[in-house]
Protein backbone atom coordinates (compact mmCIF):
# COMPACT_ATOMS: atom_id res chain seq x y z
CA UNK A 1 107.82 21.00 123.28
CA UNK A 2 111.10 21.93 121.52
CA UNK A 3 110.71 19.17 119.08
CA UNK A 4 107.10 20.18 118.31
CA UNK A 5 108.18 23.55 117.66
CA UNK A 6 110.86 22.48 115.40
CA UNK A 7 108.34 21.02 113.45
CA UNK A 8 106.30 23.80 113.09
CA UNK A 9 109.14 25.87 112.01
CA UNK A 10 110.67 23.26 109.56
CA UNK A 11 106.92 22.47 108.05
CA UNK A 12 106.45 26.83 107.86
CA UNK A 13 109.79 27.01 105.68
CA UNK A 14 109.90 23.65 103.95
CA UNK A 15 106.95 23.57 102.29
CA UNK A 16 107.11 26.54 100.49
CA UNK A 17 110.85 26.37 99.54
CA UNK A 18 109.54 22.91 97.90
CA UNK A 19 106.07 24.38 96.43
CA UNK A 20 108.23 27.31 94.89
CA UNK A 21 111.42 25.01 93.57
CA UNK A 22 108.65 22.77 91.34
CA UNK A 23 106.71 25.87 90.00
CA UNK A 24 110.46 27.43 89.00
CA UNK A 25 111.63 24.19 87.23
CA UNK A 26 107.93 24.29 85.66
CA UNK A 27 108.00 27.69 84.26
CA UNK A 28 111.25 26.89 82.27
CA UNK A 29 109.96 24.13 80.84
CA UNK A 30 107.27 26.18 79.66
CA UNK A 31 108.88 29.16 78.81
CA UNK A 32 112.72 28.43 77.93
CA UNK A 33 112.76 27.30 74.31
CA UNK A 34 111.41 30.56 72.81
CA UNK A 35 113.60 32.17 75.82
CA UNK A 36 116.66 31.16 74.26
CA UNK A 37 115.91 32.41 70.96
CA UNK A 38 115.42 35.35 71.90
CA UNK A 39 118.76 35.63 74.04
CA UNK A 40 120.50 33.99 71.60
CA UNK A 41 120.10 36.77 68.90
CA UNK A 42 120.35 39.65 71.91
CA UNK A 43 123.55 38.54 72.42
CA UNK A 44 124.64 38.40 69.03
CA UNK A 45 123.56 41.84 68.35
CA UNK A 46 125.34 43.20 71.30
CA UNK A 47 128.64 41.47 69.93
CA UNK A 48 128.27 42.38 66.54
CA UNK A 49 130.70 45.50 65.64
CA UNK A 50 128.66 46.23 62.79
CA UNK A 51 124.90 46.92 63.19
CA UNK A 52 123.12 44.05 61.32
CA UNK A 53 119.21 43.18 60.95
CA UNK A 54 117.77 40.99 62.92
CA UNK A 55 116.74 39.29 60.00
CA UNK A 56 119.90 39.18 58.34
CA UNK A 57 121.48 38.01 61.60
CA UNK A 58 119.46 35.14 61.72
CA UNK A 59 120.25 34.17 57.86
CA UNK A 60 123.58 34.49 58.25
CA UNK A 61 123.40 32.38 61.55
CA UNK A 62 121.37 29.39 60.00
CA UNK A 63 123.13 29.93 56.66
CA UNK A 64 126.50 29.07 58.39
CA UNK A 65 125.70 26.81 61.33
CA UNK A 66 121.93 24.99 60.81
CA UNK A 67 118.89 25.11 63.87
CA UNK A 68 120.78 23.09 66.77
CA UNK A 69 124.39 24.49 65.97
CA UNK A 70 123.60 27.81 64.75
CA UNK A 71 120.00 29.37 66.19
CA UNK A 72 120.19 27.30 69.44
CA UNK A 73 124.29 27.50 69.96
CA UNK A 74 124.64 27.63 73.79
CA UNK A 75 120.98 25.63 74.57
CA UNK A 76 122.88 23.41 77.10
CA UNK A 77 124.20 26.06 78.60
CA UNK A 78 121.20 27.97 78.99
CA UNK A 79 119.15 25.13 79.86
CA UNK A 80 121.50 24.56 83.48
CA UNK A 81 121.34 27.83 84.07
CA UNK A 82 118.31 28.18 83.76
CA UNK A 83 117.15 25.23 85.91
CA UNK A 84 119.51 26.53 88.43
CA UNK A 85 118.40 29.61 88.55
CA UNK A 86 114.93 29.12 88.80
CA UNK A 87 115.46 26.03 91.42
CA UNK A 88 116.92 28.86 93.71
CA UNK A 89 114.82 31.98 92.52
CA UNK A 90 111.65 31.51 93.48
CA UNK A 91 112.45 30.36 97.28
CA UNK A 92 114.57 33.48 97.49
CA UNK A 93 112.03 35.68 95.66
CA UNK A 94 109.01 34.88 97.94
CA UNK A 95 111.09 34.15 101.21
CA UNK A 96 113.50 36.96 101.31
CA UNK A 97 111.49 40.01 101.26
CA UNK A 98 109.37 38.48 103.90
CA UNK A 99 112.58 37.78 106.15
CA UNK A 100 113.89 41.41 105.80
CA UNK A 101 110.38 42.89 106.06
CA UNK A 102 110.17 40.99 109.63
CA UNK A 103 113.80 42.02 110.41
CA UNK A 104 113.55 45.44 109.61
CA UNK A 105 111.63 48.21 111.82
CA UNK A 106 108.00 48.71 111.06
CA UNK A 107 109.12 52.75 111.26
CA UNK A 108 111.71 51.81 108.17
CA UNK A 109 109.11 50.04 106.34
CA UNK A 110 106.35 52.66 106.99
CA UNK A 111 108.21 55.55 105.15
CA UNK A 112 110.03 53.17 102.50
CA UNK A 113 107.68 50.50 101.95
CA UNK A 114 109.96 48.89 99.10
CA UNK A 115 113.18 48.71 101.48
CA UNK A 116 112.22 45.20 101.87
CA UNK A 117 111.97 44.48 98.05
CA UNK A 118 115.22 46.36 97.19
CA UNK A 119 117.43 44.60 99.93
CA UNK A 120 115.73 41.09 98.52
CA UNK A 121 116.66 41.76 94.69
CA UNK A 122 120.77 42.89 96.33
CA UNK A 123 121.14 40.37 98.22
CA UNK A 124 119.60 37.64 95.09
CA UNK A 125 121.94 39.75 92.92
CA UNK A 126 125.09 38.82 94.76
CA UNK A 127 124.21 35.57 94.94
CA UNK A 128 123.45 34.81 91.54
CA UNK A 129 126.44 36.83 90.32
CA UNK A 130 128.61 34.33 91.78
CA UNK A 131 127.19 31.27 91.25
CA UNK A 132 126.05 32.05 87.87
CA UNK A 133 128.80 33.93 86.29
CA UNK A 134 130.95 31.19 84.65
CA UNK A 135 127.78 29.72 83.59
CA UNK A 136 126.97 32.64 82.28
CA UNK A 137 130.59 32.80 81.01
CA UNK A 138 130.35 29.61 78.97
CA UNK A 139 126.82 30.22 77.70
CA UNK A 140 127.96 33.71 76.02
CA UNK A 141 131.07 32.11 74.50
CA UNK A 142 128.90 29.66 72.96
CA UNK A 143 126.21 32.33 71.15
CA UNK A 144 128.89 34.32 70.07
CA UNK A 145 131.50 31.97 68.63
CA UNK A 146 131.68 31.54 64.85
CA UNK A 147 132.42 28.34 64.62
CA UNK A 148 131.22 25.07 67.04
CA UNK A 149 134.10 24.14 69.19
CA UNK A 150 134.42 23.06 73.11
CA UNK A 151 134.10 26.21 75.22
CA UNK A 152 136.41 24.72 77.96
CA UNK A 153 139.19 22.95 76.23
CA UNK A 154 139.34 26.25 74.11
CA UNK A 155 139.72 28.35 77.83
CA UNK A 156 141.78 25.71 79.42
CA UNK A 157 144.18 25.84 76.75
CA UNK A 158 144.69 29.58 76.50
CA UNK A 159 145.41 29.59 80.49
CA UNK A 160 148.69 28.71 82.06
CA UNK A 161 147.39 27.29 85.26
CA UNK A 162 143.89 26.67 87.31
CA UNK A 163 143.76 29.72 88.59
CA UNK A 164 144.01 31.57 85.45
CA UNK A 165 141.58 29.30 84.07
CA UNK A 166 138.81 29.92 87.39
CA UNK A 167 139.97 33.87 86.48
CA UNK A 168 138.47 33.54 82.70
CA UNK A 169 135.93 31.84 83.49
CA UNK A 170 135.13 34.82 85.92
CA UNK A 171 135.33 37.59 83.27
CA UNK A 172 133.27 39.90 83.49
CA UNK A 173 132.38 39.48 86.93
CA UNK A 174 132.06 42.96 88.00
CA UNK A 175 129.70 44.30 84.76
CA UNK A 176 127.50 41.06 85.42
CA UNK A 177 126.83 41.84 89.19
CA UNK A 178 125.91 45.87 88.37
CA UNK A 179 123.74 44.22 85.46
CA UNK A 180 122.45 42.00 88.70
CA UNK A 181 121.58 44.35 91.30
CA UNK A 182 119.84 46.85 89.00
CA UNK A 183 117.88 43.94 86.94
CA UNK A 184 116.71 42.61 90.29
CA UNK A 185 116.10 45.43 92.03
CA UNK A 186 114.40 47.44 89.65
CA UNK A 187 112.60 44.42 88.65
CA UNK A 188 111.41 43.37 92.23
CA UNK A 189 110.15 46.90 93.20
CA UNK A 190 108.00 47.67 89.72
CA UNK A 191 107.03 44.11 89.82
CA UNK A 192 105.35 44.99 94.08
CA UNK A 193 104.50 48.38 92.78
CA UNK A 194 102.45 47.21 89.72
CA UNK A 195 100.75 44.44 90.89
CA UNK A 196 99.14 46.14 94.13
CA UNK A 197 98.34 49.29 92.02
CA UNK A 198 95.68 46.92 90.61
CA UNK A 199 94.59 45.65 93.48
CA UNK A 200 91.48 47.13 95.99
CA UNK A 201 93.15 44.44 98.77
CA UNK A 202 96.54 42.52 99.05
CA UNK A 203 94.99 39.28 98.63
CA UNK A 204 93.13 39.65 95.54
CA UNK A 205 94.35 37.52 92.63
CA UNK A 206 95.12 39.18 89.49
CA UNK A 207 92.98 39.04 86.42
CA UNK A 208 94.12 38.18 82.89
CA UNK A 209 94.40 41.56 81.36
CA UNK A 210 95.60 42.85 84.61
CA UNK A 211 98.49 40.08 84.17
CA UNK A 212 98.96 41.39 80.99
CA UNK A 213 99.37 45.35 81.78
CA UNK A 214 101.69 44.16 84.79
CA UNK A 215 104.09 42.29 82.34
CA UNK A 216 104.17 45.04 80.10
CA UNK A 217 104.62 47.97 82.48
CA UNK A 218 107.32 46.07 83.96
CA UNK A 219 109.26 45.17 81.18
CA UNK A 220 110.06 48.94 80.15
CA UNK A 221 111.64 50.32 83.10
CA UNK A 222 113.73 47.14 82.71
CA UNK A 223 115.11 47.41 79.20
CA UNK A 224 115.88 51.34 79.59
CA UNK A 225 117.83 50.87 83.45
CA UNK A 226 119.47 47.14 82.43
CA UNK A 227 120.37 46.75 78.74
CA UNK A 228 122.95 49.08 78.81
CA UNK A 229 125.07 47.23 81.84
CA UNK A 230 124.31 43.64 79.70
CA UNK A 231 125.33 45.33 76.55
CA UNK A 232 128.87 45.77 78.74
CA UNK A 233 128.22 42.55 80.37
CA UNK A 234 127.74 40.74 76.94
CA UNK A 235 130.86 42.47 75.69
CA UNK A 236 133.11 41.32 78.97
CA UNK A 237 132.10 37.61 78.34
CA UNK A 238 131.87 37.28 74.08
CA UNK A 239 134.35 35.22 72.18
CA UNK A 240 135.88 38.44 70.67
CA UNK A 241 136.25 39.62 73.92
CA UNK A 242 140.25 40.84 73.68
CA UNK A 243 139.24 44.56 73.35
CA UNK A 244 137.29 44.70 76.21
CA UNK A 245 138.57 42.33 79.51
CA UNK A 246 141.51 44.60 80.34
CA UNK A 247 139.40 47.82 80.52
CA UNK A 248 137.22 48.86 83.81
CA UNK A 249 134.02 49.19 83.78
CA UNK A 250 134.09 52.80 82.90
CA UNK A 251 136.27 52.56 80.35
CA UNK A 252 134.26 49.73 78.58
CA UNK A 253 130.71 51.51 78.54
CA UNK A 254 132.96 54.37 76.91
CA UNK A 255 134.32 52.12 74.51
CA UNK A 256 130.74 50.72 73.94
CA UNK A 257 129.73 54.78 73.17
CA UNK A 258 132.82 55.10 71.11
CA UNK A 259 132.33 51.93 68.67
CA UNK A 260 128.43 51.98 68.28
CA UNK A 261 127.16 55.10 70.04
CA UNK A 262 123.77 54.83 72.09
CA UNK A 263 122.22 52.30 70.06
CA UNK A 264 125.13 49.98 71.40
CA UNK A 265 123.82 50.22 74.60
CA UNK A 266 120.23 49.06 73.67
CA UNK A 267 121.27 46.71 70.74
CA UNK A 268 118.68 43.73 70.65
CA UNK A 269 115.95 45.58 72.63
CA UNK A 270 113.13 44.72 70.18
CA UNK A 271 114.45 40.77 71.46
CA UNK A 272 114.89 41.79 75.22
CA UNK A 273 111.37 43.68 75.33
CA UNK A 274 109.92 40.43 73.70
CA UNK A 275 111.79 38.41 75.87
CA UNK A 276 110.58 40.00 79.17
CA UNK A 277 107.41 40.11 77.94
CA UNK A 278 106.61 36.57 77.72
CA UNK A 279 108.85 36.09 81.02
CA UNK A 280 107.12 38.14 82.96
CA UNK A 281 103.76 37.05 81.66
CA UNK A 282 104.92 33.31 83.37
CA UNK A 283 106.27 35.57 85.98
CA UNK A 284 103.56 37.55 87.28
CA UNK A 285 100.55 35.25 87.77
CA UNK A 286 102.76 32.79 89.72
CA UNK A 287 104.73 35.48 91.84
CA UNK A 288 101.31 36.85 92.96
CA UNK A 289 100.15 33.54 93.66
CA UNK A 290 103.05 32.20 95.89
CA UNK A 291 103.44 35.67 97.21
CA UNK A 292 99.70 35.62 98.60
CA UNK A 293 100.31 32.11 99.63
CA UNK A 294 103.64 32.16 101.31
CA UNK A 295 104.74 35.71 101.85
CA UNK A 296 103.82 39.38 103.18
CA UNK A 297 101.69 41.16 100.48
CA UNK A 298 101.31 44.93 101.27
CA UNK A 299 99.99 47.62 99.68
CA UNK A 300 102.46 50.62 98.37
């Protein structure tokens, strides 16, 4: 009886943790090369002390340093994270919001229906902040250095010992898991809140321009609440990064202010609103799908 039950339990949990790891590693296939681009010159306007076209930018950037070395610096990088991520993501996305919405009391739930969602996109923050952040590290080194070089011998050789080496790889560890908790929670609640405003029952599929409206009204709550803690994030992690590591995190989104003024905080949001765009347009249709497959839809 045990073992049959174990079964049951193993089949209930396995098969969607599997189902949801092959549709992640299939939407970056599908959706990283253009990805990249567009973090790639996000990041350089974020680093850039001077406010430069996006045009220009990318001139100057295949001008000096050609397609593979220059428009897709740090495509390695961002191709294992990105794998990573999304090997982990969608498990977590579809499986921990269910968890915490059987956890929790139906009385919590009832007068905050999100609770569930907001919990989920802490708890993936956390995660991901640590696993990801010398990843993350690397991958900003690499889009922001002016000339190719190895990331690591470059850090290993301006440490004194491991420790100081694990430490710099770490930079910025703080900005990135603010940047995390607010991305992911903001983005798992308008995501729930979206979706089921379109829907007359939890288990209708979305339509096409339904998909479309969903990715859209999604992405702009995102870029106003997020881009300014990646701006800081970006700035933490860059090559030219001497002015910045020492301070807190106050002090650097003053600094931020101080040496670009608002439009520091939102540098590279044309790129990030395109960016999200097309994420979210892989994003949507597949979330609803495993979510009406494999979690708890419910109406907000």
């Amino acid at each position: 009886m045990s073992e049959s039950i174990y079964k049951v339990r193993t089949q209930k949990y396995l098969k969607p943790i599997l189902e949801t790891q092959i549709i992640g590693i299939s939407r970056v296939i599908l959706g990283l090369p253009i990805d990249h681009v567009f973090d790639r010159f996000k990041t350089l306007l974020q680093a850039e002390s001077t406010q430069s076209s996006m045009k220009q930018l990318f001139k100057d950037t295949y001008r000096r340093n050609g397609v593979l070395k220059g428009v897709f610096a740090g495509f390695s990088s961002q191709i294992s994270i990105q794998l990573f991520k999304q090997y982990y993501r969608w498990p977590m996305m579809i499986l921990i919001p269910k968890y915490y919405k059987e956890l929790l009391p139906s009385s919590w739930i009832e007068n905050h229906p999100a609770l569930h969602k907001g919990l989920a996109g802490a708890t993936i923050a956390l995660f991901e902040s640590f696993v990801t952040c010398p990843l993350e590290r690397i991958k900003c080194q690499l889009m922001t250095q002016h000339q190719s070089k190895s990331i690591l011998k470059q850090l290993w050789r301006n440490e004194r010992s491991l420790s100081h080496f694990v430490r710099n790889l770490y930079t910025g560890m703080e900005a990135m898991v603010l940047k995390q908790v607010v991305s992911w929670t903001n983005y798992l609640y308008w995501d729930h809140k979206i979706r089921y405003f379109f829907k007359e029952n939890p288990s209708q599929a979305l339509t096409l321009p339904q998909i479309a409206m969903c990715s859209l009204l999604t992405a702009v709550p995102n870029i106003l609440l997020v881009q300014p803690f990646d701006a800081v994030k970006t700035a933490y992690q860059m090559e030219q990064n001497g002015n910045y590591k020492q301070l807190t995190i106050p002090q650097a989104f003053v600094k931020v202010y101080k040496d670009k003024g608002l439009i520091g905080y939102y540098a590279g949001w044309q790129l990030r609103l395109s960016q999200f765009i097309v994420q979210a347009a892989l994003s949507t249709p597949v979330m609803d799908y495993l979510e009406r497959l494999h979690g708890l839809p419910n109406e907000l």
